Amino acid sequence: GENVEQHPSTLSVQEGDSAVIKCTYSDSASNYFPWYKQELGKGPQLIIDIRSNVGEKKDQRIAVTLNKTAKHFSLHITETQPEDSAVYFCAAPFTGGGNKLTFGTGTQLKVEL
Amino acid sequence: SQTIHQWPATLVQPVGSPLSLECTVEGTSNPNLYWYRQAAGRGLQLLFYSVGIGQISSEVPQNLSASRPQDRQFILSSKKLLLSDSGFYLCAWSGRGWGTEMPQHFGDGTRLSIL
């Protein structure tokens, strides 16, 4: 089945700096890659996703890039703010489809003042 | 707009007791429904998946079961809870993509502690 690896597990940045989280996947047929933000005690919230027919997608301070050849995708957060502090998860579809996702192990992002 | 509700938010149960967690979705019809478990500091593990009323797929062998008695209602159950059932349980829904992956949207979860 699909294997998703996420790095780093923790990331600390100064307010205003950029943060980058990377994920790799194993199934070359995967075509959909969402990113979720989870705040303490809450469920994950979809913040951005990308499909395999594009290499980059941007939404204000958040962007996702996809390299299909290398089978990795990254989340970029620019001008970080304290409210960006949370756990971020990447995901990729299960091998064989069915609209099921395999999640990475998460990155704890801390934005320091 | 679509909303998803889970309850209760927190639950403390003794070992060996039964369990029933409920999830309902509003504002959509024929959703795919999912139950996930999240251990502390870990990622999300898919437990059950449903494409319609009475249609349940189990992704991992375990002490839990799921049912979908109505189109937008998904229930997670156990007859006898184990200590290892402790965790954060999340329900999610997605639309039908018919060959295209659709985003999943999560509820705010139930924190289950087994004593």
Tab-separated table of C-alpha atoms in Angstrom:
chain	number	residue	atom	x	y	z
A	1	GLY	CA	0.000	0.000	0.000
A	2	GLU	CA	0.890	3.676	-0.053
A	3	ASN	CA	3.642	4.764	2.334
A	4	VAL	CA	3.874	8.440	3.301
A	5	GLU	CA	6.888	9.805	5.154
A	6	GLN	CA	6.869	13.298	6.659
A	7	HIS	CA	9.770	15.451	7.869
A	8	PRO	CA	10.619	17.097	10.157
A	9	SER	CA	8.645	15.855	13.152
A	10	THR	CA	9.135	19.191	14.930
A	11	LEU	CA	9.935	22.616	13.514
A	12	SER	CA	10.545	25.849	15.379
A	13	VAL	CA	10.751	29.172	13.507
A	14	GLN	CA	10.800	32.830	14.424
A	15	GLU	CA	7.716	34.881	13.647
A	16	GLY	CA	7.963	36.227	10.111
A	17	ASP	CA	10.252	33.455	8.870
A	18	SER	CA	9.219	30.747	6.413
A	19	ALA	CA	8.468	27.124	7.288
A	20	VAL	CA	8.774	24.129	4.974
A	21	ILE	CA	7.447	20.633	5.632
A	22	LYS	CA	8.234	17.769	3.244
A	23	CYS	CA	6.512	14.496	2.459
A	24	THR	CA	7.420	11.590	0.226
A	25	TYR	CA	5.087	8.935	-1.131
A	26	SER	CA	5.646	5.535	-2.685
A	27	ASP	CA	2.810	4.952	-5.198
A	28	SER	CA	3.552	6.670	-8.509
A	29	ALA	CA	-0.168	6.448	-9.386
A	30	SER	CA	-1.142	8.773	-6.514
A	31	ASN	CA	-2.787	11.916	-7.872
A	32	TYR	CA	-4.107	13.895	-4.903
A	33	PHE	CA	-2.164	15.373	-1.979
A	34	PRO	CA	-3.923	17.284	0.814
A	35	TRP	CA	-2.417	19.104	3.787
A	36	TYR	CA	-4.183	19.392	7.127
A	37	LYS	CA	-3.657	21.663	10.140
A	38	GLN	CA	-4.621	20.316	13.561
A	39	GLU	CA	-4.879	22.584	16.566
A	40	LEU	CA	-4.858	21.197	20.090
A	41	GLY	CA	-8.055	19.314	20.921
A	42	LYS	CA	-9.521	19.809	17.448
A	43	GLY	CA	-9.938	17.718	14.341
A	44	PRO	CA	-7.630	18.228	11.345
A	45	GLN	CA	-8.648	21.038	9.022
A	46	LEU	CA	-7.912	20.919	5.306
A	47	ILE	CA	-5.762	23.949	4.440
A	48	ILE	CA	-4.635	23.237	0.882
A	49	ASP	CA	-4.484	20.373	-1.582
A	50	ILE	CA	-2.886	19.710	-4.943
A	51	ARG	CA	-3.614	17.327	-7.794
A	52	SER	CA	-0.977	15.719	-9.940
A	53	ASN	CA	-1.752	17.788	-13.037
A	54	VAL	CA	-0.114	20.873	-11.475
A	55	GLY	CA	3.260	21.456	-9.884
A	56	GLU	CA	2.377	24.256	-7.480
A	57	LYS	CA	-0.647	25.794	-5.813
A	58	LYS	CA	-0.772	28.895	-3.661
A	59	ASP	CA	-3.322	30.340	-1.256
A	60	GLN	CA	-2.167	33.577	0.402
A	61	ARG	CA	0.745	32.654	2.717
A	62	ILE	CA	0.442	28.919	2.064
A	63	ALA	CA	1.758	27.030	-0.962
A	64	VAL	CA	2.218	23.403	-1.902
A	65	THR	CA	4.680	22.086	-4.466
A	66	LEU	CA	4.649	18.662	-6.088
A	67	ASN	CA	7.499	16.784	-7.753
A	68	LYS	CA	5.967	13.689	-9.360
A	69	THR	CA	9.286	12.390	-10.632
A	70	ALA	CA	10.837	12.369	-7.185
A	71	LYS	CA	7.512	11.498	-5.537
A	72	HIS	CA	7.580	14.245	-2.963
A	73	PHE	CA	5.464	17.251	-2.090
A	74	SER	CA	6.048	20.128	0.297
A	75	LEU	CA	4.070	22.672	2.300
A	76	HIS	CA	5.468	26.195	2.407
A	77	ILE	CA	4.244	28.793	4.910
A	78	THR	CA	5.616	32.303	4.480
A	79	GLU	CA	5.574	35.189	6.972
A	80	THR	CA	4.699	32.820	9.794
A	81	GLN	CA	2.514	34.039	12.639
A	82	PRO	CA	1.922	32.618	16.133
A	83	GLU	CA	-1.492	31.321	15.039
A	84	ASP	CA	0.282	29.079	12.523
A	85	SER	CA	1.527	27.008	15.488
A	86	ALA	CA	-0.135	23.585	15.183
A	87	VAL	CA	0.473	20.040	13.947
A	88	TYR	CA	0.486	19.685	10.167
A	89	PHE	CA	-0.255	16.424	8.333
A	90	CYS	CA	0.267	15.481	4.729
A	91	ALA	CA	-1.655	12.664	3.067
A	92	ALA	CA	-1.840	10.646	-0.131
A	93	PRO	CA	-4.459	8.247	-1.493
A	94	PHE	CA	-4.496	4.564	-0.583
A	95	THR	CA	-3.107	2.361	-3.324
A	96	GLY	CA	-6.091	1.035	-5.239
A	97	GLY	CA	-8.243	4.126	-4.663
A	98	GLY	CA	-11.554	4.228	-2.845
A	99	ASN	CA	-11.085	7.831	-1.716
A	100	LYS	CA	-9.128	6.698	1.327
A	101	LEU	CA	-6.038	8.494	2.584
A	102	THR	CA	-2.754	7.483	4.179
A	103	PHE	CA	-1.433	10.192	6.503
A	104	GLY	CA	2.068	11.224	7.399
A	105	THR	CA	3.108	11.179	11.046
A	106	GLY	CA	2.731	14.935	11.480
A	107	THR	CA	4.950	17.968	12.054
A	108	GLN	CA	4.640	20.060	15.212
A	109	LEU	CA	5.234	23.648	14.084
A	110	LYS	CA	6.012	26.261	16.715
A	111	VAL	CA	6.207	29.912	15.729
A	112	GLU	CA	8.124	31.861	18.338
A	113	LEU	CA	7.748	35.568	19.011
B	1	SER	CA	-22.740	24.552	3.850
B	2	GLN	CA	-21.759	21.128	5.120
B	3	THR	CA	-21.105	20.438	8.792
B	4	ILE	CA	-20.040	17.371	10.726
B	5	HIS	CA	-20.817	16.708	14.376
B	6	GLN	CA	-19.304	14.217	16.773
B	7	TRP	CA	-20.304	13.460	20.326
B	8	PRO	CA	-19.452	13.198	23.050
B	9	ALA	CA	-16.326	15.379	23.026
B	10	THR	CA	-14.766	13.440	25.881
B	11	LEU	CA	-15.573	10.083	27.422
B	12	VAL	CA	-14.110	8.095	30.300
B	13	GLN	CA	-15.085	4.444	30.378
B	14	PRO	CA	-14.036	1.419	32.468
B	15	VAL	CA	-12.395	-1.587	30.861
B	16	GLY	CA	-14.994	-4.068	29.669
B	17	SER	CA	-17.784	-1.528	29.231
B	18	PRO	CA	-19.585	-0.968	25.900
B	19	LEU	CA	-19.022	2.020	23.618
B	20	SER	CA	-21.106	4.042	21.205
B	21	LEU	CA	-19.760	7.155	19.463
B	22	GLU	CA	-21.936	8.988	16.994
B	23	CYS	CA	-21.180	11.140	13.982
B	24	THR	CA	-23.645	13.002	11.792
B	25	VAL	CA	-23.174	15.075	8.669
B	26	GLU	CA	-25.440	17.888	7.494
B	27	GLY	CA	-25.738	19.735	4.219
B	28	THR	CA	-24.791	16.906	1.869
B	29	SER	CA	-26.174	13.585	0.692
B	30	ASN	CA	-24.542	10.222	-0.109
B	31	PRO	CA	-21.244	11.120	1.563
B	32	ASN	CA	-18.371	8.721	2.091
B	33	LEU	CA	-17.864	8.395	5.846
B	34	TYR	CA	-14.750	7.479	7.779
B	35	TRP	CA	-13.651	6.643	11.345
B	36	TYR	CA	-10.034	7.307	12.304
B	37	ARG	CA	-8.087	6.799	15.537
B	38	GLN	CA	-5.236	9.079	16.535
B	39	ALA	CA	-2.889	7.917	19.278
B	40	ALA	CA	-1.123	10.627	21.297
B	41	GLY	CA	1.558	12.334	19.204
B	42	ARG	CA	0.872	10.054	16.243
B	43	GLY	CA	-0.730	10.195	12.844
B	44	LEU	CA	-4.213	9.141	11.842
B	45	GLN	CA	-5.108	5.485	11.366
B	46	LEU	CA	-8.156	4.667	9.226
B	47	LEU	CA	-10.449	2.245	11.064
B	48	PHE	CA	-13.639	2.075	8.962
B	49	TYR	CA	-14.902	3.397	5.676
B	50	SER	CA	-18.466	3.526	4.323
B	51	VAL	CA	-19.812	4.366	0.878
B	52	GLY	CA	-23.482	3.918	1.761
B	53	ILE	CA	-26.094	2.756	4.263
B	54	GLY	CA	-25.114	-0.614	5.694
B	55	GLN	CA	-21.860	-0.720	3.700
B	56	ILE	CA	-18.847	-0.841	6.009
B	57	SER	CA	-15.223	-1.694	5.220
B	58	SER	CA	-12.871	-2.450	8.085
B	59	GLU	CA	-9.285	-1.417	7.508
B	60	VAL	CA	-7.634	-2.984	10.558
B	61	PRO	CA	-8.577	-5.925	12.776
B	62	GLN	CA	-9.696	-4.696	16.157
B	63	ASN	CA	-12.134	-4.677	19.017
B	64	LEU	CA	-14.367	-2.069	17.390
B	65	SER	CA	-17.190	-2.125	14.858
B	66	ALA	CA	-19.001	0.498	12.828
B	67	SER	CA	-22.510	0.905	11.498
B	68	ARG	CA	-24.286	3.309	9.163
B	69	PRO	CA	-28.017	3.136	9.874
B	70	GLN	CA	-28.808	6.308	7.927
B	71	ASP	CA	-27.198	8.114	5.009
B	72	ARG	CA	-25.539	10.763	7.148
B	73	GLN	CA	-25.061	8.895	10.417
B	74	PHE	CA	-21.999	6.836	11.312
B	75	ILE	CA	-21.611	4.994	14.631
B	76	LEU	CA	-18.508	3.481	16.211
B	77	SER	CA	-19.155	0.741	18.756
B	78	SER	CA	-17.583	-1.823	21.001
B	79	LYS	CA	-19.116	-4.517	23.167
B	80	LYS	CA	-16.187	-4.609	25.623
B	81	LEU	CA	-13.562	-1.884	25.717
B	82	LEU	CA	-9.867	-2.660	26.168
B	83	LEU	CA	-7.194	-0.373	27.620
B	84	SER	CA	-5.660	-0.222	24.143
B	85	ASP	CA	-8.856	1.396	22.798
B	86	SER	CA	-7.921	4.696	24.437
B	87	GLY	CA	-7.305	7.481	21.944
B	88	PHE	CA	-8.727	10.337	19.949
B	89	TYR	CA	-11.450	9.179	17.552
B	90	LEU	CA	-12.201	11.256	14.505
B	91	CYS	CA	-15.058	11.036	12.038
B	92	ALA	CA	-14.708	12.452	8.522
B	93	TRP	CA	-16.786	12.782	5.366
B	94	SER	CA	-16.067	13.315	1.706
B	95	GLY	CA	-18.078	13.777	-1.429
B	96	ARG	CA	-18.279	11.194	-4.204
B	97	GLY	CA	-15.552	11.799	-6.758
B	98	TRP	CA	-16.401	9.002	-9.190
B	99	GLY	CA	-12.761	8.248	-9.944
B	100	THR	CA	-11.376	11.524	-8.601
B	101	GLU	CA	-10.131	11.838	-5.048
B	102	MET	CA	-12.285	14.180	-2.970
B	103	PRO	CA	-11.204	16.147	0.112
B	104	GLN	CA	-12.031	14.688	3.502
B	105	HIS	CA	-13.436	16.940	6.219
B	106	PHE	CA	-13.102	16.070	9.885
B	107	GLY	CA	-15.181	16.537	12.995
B	108	ASP	CA	-13.615	17.718	16.247
B	109	GLY	CA	-13.215	14.227	17.635
B	110	THR	CA	-13.955	12.281	20.817
B	111	ARG	CA	-11.241	11.879	23.434
B	112	LEU	CA	-11.738	8.366	24.850
B	113	SER	CA	-9.971	7.319	28.048
B	114	ILE	CA	-10.232	3.761	29.328
B	115	LEU	CA	-9.627	3.172	33.023
